[in-house]
PDB file of C-alpha atoms in Angstrom:
ATOM      1  CA  TYR A 249       8.504 -12.947   4.833  1.00  0.00           C
ATOM      2  CA  LYS A 250       7.077 -13.119   7.824  1.00  0.00           C
ATOM      3  CA  THR A 251       4.412  -9.846   9.233  1.00  0.00           C
ATOM      4  CA  ASP A 252       2.156  -8.543  11.725  1.00  0.00           C
ATOM      5  CA  VAL A 253      -0.119  -7.323   9.319  1.00  0.00           C
ATOM      6  CA  LEU A 254      -0.608  -8.238   5.609  1.00  0.00           C
ATOM      7  CA  VAL A 255      -3.751  -5.826   3.419  1.00  0.00           C
ATOM      8  CA  LEU A 256      -4.057  -6.694   0.370  1.00  0.00           C
ATOM      9  CA  GLY A 257      -4.855  -4.236  -2.411  1.00  0.00           C
ATOM     10  CA  ALA A 258      -3.975  -0.722  -2.274  1.00  0.00           C
ATOM     11  CA  SER A 259      -7.413   1.350  -2.431  1.00  0.00           C
ATOM     12  CA  ALA A 260      -7.829   4.160  -0.705  1.00  0.00           C
ATOM     13  CA  SER A 261      -8.995   1.719   2.736  1.00  0.00           C
ATOM     14  CA  GLY A 262      -6.559  -0.328   2.462  1.00  0.00           C
ATOM     15  CA  THR A 263      -3.466   2.189   2.171  1.00  0.00           C
ATOM     16  CA  ALA A 264      -4.982   4.427   4.422  1.00  0.00           C
ATOM     17  CA  THR A 265      -5.559   0.838   6.815  1.00  0.00           C
ATOM     18  CA  ALA A 266      -1.226  -0.026   5.822  1.00  0.00           C
ATOM     19  CA  ILE A 267      -0.210   3.232   6.871  1.00  0.00           C
ATOM     20  CA  GLN A 268      -1.697   3.812  10.225  1.00  0.00           C
ATOM     21  CA  ALA A 269      -1.318   0.124  11.119  1.00  0.00           C
ATOM     22  CA  ALA A 270       2.385   0.752  10.425  1.00  0.00           C
ATOM     23  CA  ARG A 271       2.774   4.235  12.585  1.00  0.00           C
ATOM     24  CA  SER A 272       1.450   2.271  15.381  1.00  0.00           C
ATOM     25  CA  GLY A 273       4.113   0.170  15.026  1.00  0.00           C
ATOM     26  CA  VAL A 274       3.734  -3.318  14.350  1.00  0.00           C
ATOM     27  CA  LYS A 275       4.992  -4.230  10.902  1.00  0.00           C
ATOM     28  CA  VAL A 276       3.290  -3.568   7.922  1.00  0.00           C
ATOM     29  CA  MET A 277       3.080  -5.205   4.059  1.00  0.00           C
ATOM     30  CA  LEU A 278       0.783  -4.117   1.504  1.00  0.00           C
ATOM     31  CA  VAL A 279       0.044  -5.588  -1.623  1.00  0.00           C
ATOM     32  CA  GLU A 280      -1.263  -4.454  -4.862  1.00  0.00           C
ATOM     33  CA  PRO A 281      -1.641  -6.335  -8.256  1.00  0.00           C
ATOM     34  CA  ASN A 282      -1.356  -3.199 -10.271  1.00  0.00           C
ATOM     35  CA  ASN A 283       0.806  -0.833 -11.266  1.00  0.00           C
ATOM     36  CA  PHE A 284      -0.145   1.618  -9.475  1.00  0.00           C
ATOM     37  CA  SER A 285      -1.922   2.348  -5.134  1.00  0.00           C
ATOM     38  CA  ILE A 286      -5.940   3.777  -6.012  1.00  0.00           C
ATOM     39  CA  GLY A 287      -6.550   2.104  -8.942  1.00  0.00           C
ATOM     40  CA  ALA A 288      -5.561   2.436 -12.673  1.00  0.00           C
ATOM     41  CA  ILE A 289      -7.237   5.855 -12.574  1.00  0.00           C
ATOM     42  CA  ALA A 290      -5.804   8.964 -11.060  1.00  0.00           C
ATOM     43  CA  PRO A 291      -8.143  10.424  -8.804  1.00  0.00           C
ATOM     44  CA  SER A 292      -9.729  13.463  -8.023  1.00  0.00           C
ATOM     45  CA  MET A 293      -8.113  15.543  -5.425  1.00  0.00           C
ATOM     46  CA  ASP A 294     -11.525  17.452  -4.900  1.00  0.00           C
ATOM     47  CA  VAL A 295     -12.804  15.222  -2.898  1.00  0.00           C
ATOM     48  CA  PRO A 296     -14.083  16.447   0.825  1.00  0.00           C
ATOM     49  CA  ALA A 297     -12.458  13.575   2.498  1.00  0.00           C
ATOM     50  CA  PHE A 298      -8.866  14.369   1.140  1.00  0.00           C
ATOM     51  CA  ASN A 299      -9.318  17.596   4.087  1.00  0.00           C
ATOM     52  CA  PHE A 300      -8.358  14.996   6.741  1.00  0.00           C
ATOM     53  CA  GLY A 301      -6.155  12.334   8.320  1.00  0.00           C
ATOM     54  CA  ILE A 302      -3.691  10.518   5.679  1.00  0.00           C
ATOM     55  CA  TRP A 303      -5.472  11.833   2.832  1.00  0.00           C
ATOM     56  CA  LYS A 304      -4.802  15.698   3.952  1.00  0.00           C
ATOM     57  CA  GLU A 305      -1.310  14.700   4.816  1.00  0.00           C
ATOM     58  CA  TRP A 306      -1.458  12.501   0.967  1.00  0.00           C
ATOM     59  CA  LYS A 307      -3.264  16.292  -0.594  1.00  0.00           C
ATOM     60  CA  ASP A 308      -0.291  18.186   0.823  1.00  0.00           C
ATOM     61  CA  ALA A 309       2.132  16.085  -0.956  1.00  0.00           C
ATOM     62  CA  TYR A 310       0.772  16.270  -3.983  1.00  0.00           C
ATOM     63  CA  THR A 311      -0.166  19.942  -4.112  1.00  0.00           C
ATOM     64  CA  LYS A 312       3.627  20.415  -3.979  1.00  0.00           C
ATOM     65  CA  LYS A 313       4.447  18.356  -6.125  1.00  0.00           C
ATOM     66  CA  LEU A 314       2.201  20.418  -8.616  1.00  0.00           C
ATOM     67  CA  ASP A 315       5.537  22.188 -10.382  1.00  0.00           C
ATOM     68  CA  SER A 316       7.075  18.579 -11.083  1.00  0.00           C
ATOM     69  CA  LEU A 317       7.175  17.006 -14.352  1.00  0.00           C
ATOM     70  CA  GLN A 318       4.832  14.238 -11.574  1.00  0.00           C
ATOM     71  CA  THR A 319       1.925  15.337 -11.078  1.00  0.00           C
ATOM     72  CA  ASP A 320      -0.076  12.224 -11.062  1.00  0.00           C
ATOM     73  CA  PRO A 321      -1.562  12.264  -7.159  1.00  0.00           C
ATOM     74  CA  ARG A 322      -0.707   7.966  -7.242  1.00  0.00           C
ATOM     75  CA  VAL A 323       3.437   9.543  -7.595  1.00  0.00           C
ATOM     76  CA  ALA A 324       2.665  11.377  -4.239  1.00  0.00           C
ATOM     77  CA  LEU A 325       0.938   8.759  -2.497  1.00  0.00           C
ATOM     78  CA  GLU A 326       3.685   6.600  -3.244  1.00  0.00           C
ATOM     79  CA  GLY A 327       6.448   8.757  -1.711  1.00  0.00           C
ATOM     80  CA  ILE A 328       4.630   8.515   1.736  1.00  0.00           C
ATOM     81  CA  LEU A 329       4.202   5.171   1.387  1.00  0.00           C
ATOM     82  CA  SER A 330       7.735   4.544   1.100  1.00  0.00           C
ATOM     83  CA  LYS A 331       8.682   7.121   4.198  1.00  0.00           C
ATOM     84  CA  VAL A 332       6.429   5.199   6.418  1.00  0.00           C
ATOM     85  CA  ASN A 333       8.543   2.789   9.267  1.00  0.00           C
ATOM     86  CA  ASN A 334       7.554  -0.522   9.485  1.00  0.00           C
ATOM     87  CA  LEU A 335       5.251  -0.853   6.011  1.00  0.00           C
ATOM     88  CA  ARG A 336       6.975  -2.314   3.086  1.00  0.00           C
ATOM     89  CA  TYR A 337       4.816  -1.975  -0.212  1.00  0.00           C
ATOM     90  CA  PHE A 338       4.750  -4.454  -3.244  1.00  0.00           C
ATOM     91  CA  LYS A 339       2.912  -3.284  -6.409  1.00  0.00           C
ATOM     92  CA  GLU A 340       2.260  -5.587  -9.591  1.00  0.00           C
ATOM     93  CA  THR A 341       2.143  -8.598  -6.956  1.00  0.00           C
ATOM     94  CA  GLN A 342      -0.456 -11.312  -7.248  1.00  0.00           C
ATOM     95  CA  VAL A 343      -1.697 -13.323  -4.471  1.00  0.00           C
ATOM     96  CA  VAL A 344      -1.684 -16.746  -5.639  1.00  0.00           C
ATOM     97  CA  ASN A 345      -2.978 -18.875  -2.321  1.00  0.00           C
ATOM     98  CA  ILE A 346      -4.167 -17.811   1.275  1.00  0.00           C
ATOM     99  CA  VAL A 347      -3.781 -20.648   3.908  1.00  0.00           C
ATOM    100  CA  LYS A 348      -5.175 -20.615   7.291  1.00  0.00           C
ATOM    101  CA  LYS A 349      -1.715 -21.429   9.679  1.00  0.00           C
ATOM    102  CA  GLY A 350      -3.404 -22.080  13.395  1.00  0.00           C
ATOM    103  CA  LYS A 351      -3.745 -18.751  14.258  1.00  0.00           C
ATOM    104  CA  SER A 352      -2.436 -17.438  11.494  1.00  0.00           C
ATOM    105  CA  TRP A 353      -1.850 -16.692   7.983  1.00  0.00           C
ATOM    106  CA  GLU A 354       0.215 -17.991   4.812  1.00  0.00           C
ATOM    107  CA  VAL A 355       0.004 -16.074   1.459  1.00  0.00           C
ATOM    108  CA  SER A 356       1.668 -16.949  -0.949  1.00  0.00           C
ATOM    109  CA  ILE A 357       2.902 -14.250  -3.637  1.00  0.00           C
ATOM    110  CA  GLN A 358       4.304 -14.088  -7.269  1.00  0.00           C
ATOM    111  CA  LYS A 359       5.797 -10.941  -7.844  1.00  0.00           C
ATOM    112  CA  ASN A 360       6.081  -9.085 -10.845  1.00  0.00           C
ATOM    113  CA  GLY A 361       6.163 -12.858 -12.933  1.00  0.00           C
ATOM    114  CA  SER A 362       8.693 -13.883 -10.593  1.00  0.00           C
ATOM    115  CA  LYS A 363       9.028 -17.335  -8.595  1.00  0.00           C
ATOM    116  CA  ILE A 364       6.209 -17.802  -5.418  1.00  0.00           C
ATOM    117  CA  GLU A 365       7.420 -16.376  -2.343  1.00  0.00           C
ATOM    118  CA  LYS A 366       5.675 -17.035   1.080  1.00  0.00           C
ATOM    119  CA  ILE A 367       4.216 -14.447   3.483  1.00  0.00           C
ATOM    120  CA  LYS A 368       3.585 -15.495   7.501  1.00  0.00           C
ATOM    121  CA  ALA A 369       1.504 -13.124   8.633  1.00  0.00           C
ATOM    122  CA  ASP A 370      -0.780 -12.478  11.971  1.00  0.00           C
ATOM    123  CA  VAL A 371      -3.688 -10.411  10.527  1.00  0.00           C
ATOM    124  CA  LEU A 372      -4.944 -10.488   7.445  1.00  0.00           C
TER     125      LEU A 372
END
Protein backbone atom coordinates (compact mmCIF):
# COMPACT_ATOMS: atom_id res chain seq x y z
CA TYR A 1 0.00 0.00 0.00
CA LYS A 2 1.03 3.63 -0.49
CA THR A 3 -0.53 6.57 1.30
CA ASP A 4 0.18 10.19 2.12
CA VAL A 5 -0.81 9.95 5.81
CA LEU A 6 -0.87 6.87 8.02
CA VAL A 7 -2.73 7.17 11.33
CA LEU A 8 -2.03 4.46 13.90
CA GLY A 9 -4.94 3.91 16.27
CA ALA A 10 -8.62 4.75 15.89
CA SER A 11 -8.89 6.58 19.20
CA ALA A 12 -10.97 9.76 19.27
CA SER A 13 -7.96 11.83 18.19
CA GLY A 14 -6.74 9.29 15.62
CA THR A 15 -10.17 8.96 14.04
CA ALA A 16 -10.70 12.73 13.86
CA THR A 17 -7.22 13.18 12.39
CA ALA A 18 -7.83 10.55 9.70
CA ILE A 19 -11.22 11.99 8.71
CA GLN A 20 -10.03 15.60 8.56
CA ALA A 21 -6.85 14.73 6.63
CA ALA A 22 -8.82 12.68 4.08
CA ARG A 23 -11.38 15.45 3.70
CA SER A 24 -8.55 17.88 2.98
CA GLY A 25 -7.72 15.81 -0.10
CA VAL A 26 -4.78 13.61 0.90
CA LYS A 27 -4.76 9.81 0.85
CA VAL A 28 -5.11 8.45 4.38
CA MET A 29 -4.97 5.03 6.00
CA LEU A 30 -6.26 4.47 9.53
CA VAL A 31 -4.96 1.32 11.24
CA GLU A 32 -6.65 -0.01 14.38
CA PRO A 33 -5.46 -3.17 16.17
CA ASN A 34 -8.90 -3.89 17.67
CA ASN A 35 -12.33 -4.58 16.21
CA PHE A 36 -13.84 -1.15 16.96
CA SER A 37 -12.83 2.47 16.72
CA ILE A 38 -12.88 4.59 19.92
CA GLY A 39 -12.04 1.66 22.19
CA ALA A 40 -13.44 -1.61 23.48
CA ILE A 41 -16.31 -0.04 25.42
CA ALA A 42 -19.05 1.96 23.70
CA PRO A 43 -18.61 5.60 24.74
CA SER A 44 -21.22 7.76 26.39
CA MET A 45 -22.64 10.28 23.95
CA ASP A 46 -23.13 12.88 26.72
CA VAL A 47 -19.65 14.38 26.26
CA PRO A 48 -19.90 18.17 25.64
CA ALA A 49 -17.22 18.00 22.91
CA PHE A 50 -19.59 15.81 20.88
CA ASN A 51 -21.65 18.92 20.08
CA PHE A 52 -18.98 20.28 17.69
CA GLY A 53 -17.22 19.38 14.45
CA ILE A 54 -16.82 15.77 13.37
CA TRP A 55 -18.11 14.62 16.74
CA LYS A 56 -21.46 16.42 16.21
CA GLU A 57 -21.71 14.72 12.82
CA TRP A 58 -21.10 11.40 14.61
CA LYS A 59 -23.60 12.15 17.38
CA ASP A 60 -26.25 13.10 14.79
CA ALA A 61 -25.60 9.89 12.81
CA TYR A 62 -25.86 7.87 16.02
CA THR A 63 -29.12 9.57 17.03
CA LYS A 64 -30.65 8.64 13.66
CA LYS A 65 -29.76 4.96 14.27
CA LEU A 66 -31.28 4.77 17.76
CA ASP A 67 -34.50 3.28 16.38
CA SER A 68 -32.62 0.49 14.61
CA LEU A 69 -31.01 -2.60 16.11
CA GLN A 70 -27.57 -0.97 15.73
CA THR A 71 -27.47 1.13 18.91
CA ASP A 72 -23.70 1.04 19.47
CA PRO A 73 -22.35 4.54 18.66
CA ARG A 74 -19.18 2.99 17.22
CA VAL A 75 -21.28 1.48 14.41
CA ALA A 76 -22.42 4.98 13.44
CA LEU A 77 -18.81 6.23 13.48
CA GLU A 78 -17.67 3.36 11.27
CA GLY A 79 -20.48 4.29 8.87
CA ILE A 80 -18.95 7.76 8.59
CA LEU A 81 -15.45 6.30 8.15
CA SER A 82 -16.65 4.07 5.30
CA LYS A 83 -18.01 7.06 3.35
CA VAL A 84 -15.02 9.42 3.57
CA ASN A 85 -13.23 9.73 0.23
CA ASN A 86 -9.45 9.15 0.33
CA LEU A 87 -9.70 7.12 3.57
CA ARG A 88 -9.02 3.41 4.04
CA TYR A 89 -9.77 1.95 7.46
CA PHE A 90 -8.16 -1.30 8.58
CA LYS A 91 -9.39 -2.75 11.86
CA GLU A 92 -8.01 -5.86 13.56
CA THR A 93 -4.67 -4.92 12.03
CA GLN A 94 -1.45 -5.19 14.02
CA VAL A 95 1.59 -3.03 13.40
CA VAL A 96 4.56 -5.39 13.22
CA ASN A 97 7.38 -2.97 12.39
CA ILE A 98 8.01 0.73 11.64
CA VAL A 99 11.10 1.89 9.74
CA LYS A 100 12.06 5.40 8.61
CA LYS A 101 13.15 5.26 4.95
CA GLY A 102 14.58 8.60 3.84
CA LYS A 103 11.74 11.13 4.06
CA SER A 104 8.98 8.51 4.33
CA TRP A 105 7.97 5.58 6.53
CA GLU A 106 7.56 1.88 5.87
CA VAL A 107 5.15 0.15 8.22
CA SER A 108 4.65 -3.61 8.27
CA ILE A 109 1.13 -4.71 9.20
CA GLN A 110 -0.71 -7.97 9.72
CA LYS A 111 -4.47 -7.94 9.04
CA ASN A 112 -6.58 -10.55 10.86
CA GLY A 113 -3.58 -12.83 11.31
CA SER A 114 -2.86 -13.02 7.56
CA LYS A 115 0.49 -12.49 5.84
CA ILE A 116 2.52 -9.38 6.64
CA GLU A 117 2.00 -6.48 4.24
CA LYS A 118 3.79 -3.14 3.89
CA ILE A 119 2.47 0.40 3.88
CA LYS A 120 4.63 3.25 2.56
CA ALA A 121 3.57 6.59 4.03
CA ASP A 122 4.87 10.14 3.70
CA VAL A 123 3.56 11.13 7.16
CA LEU A 124 3.09 8.90 10.19
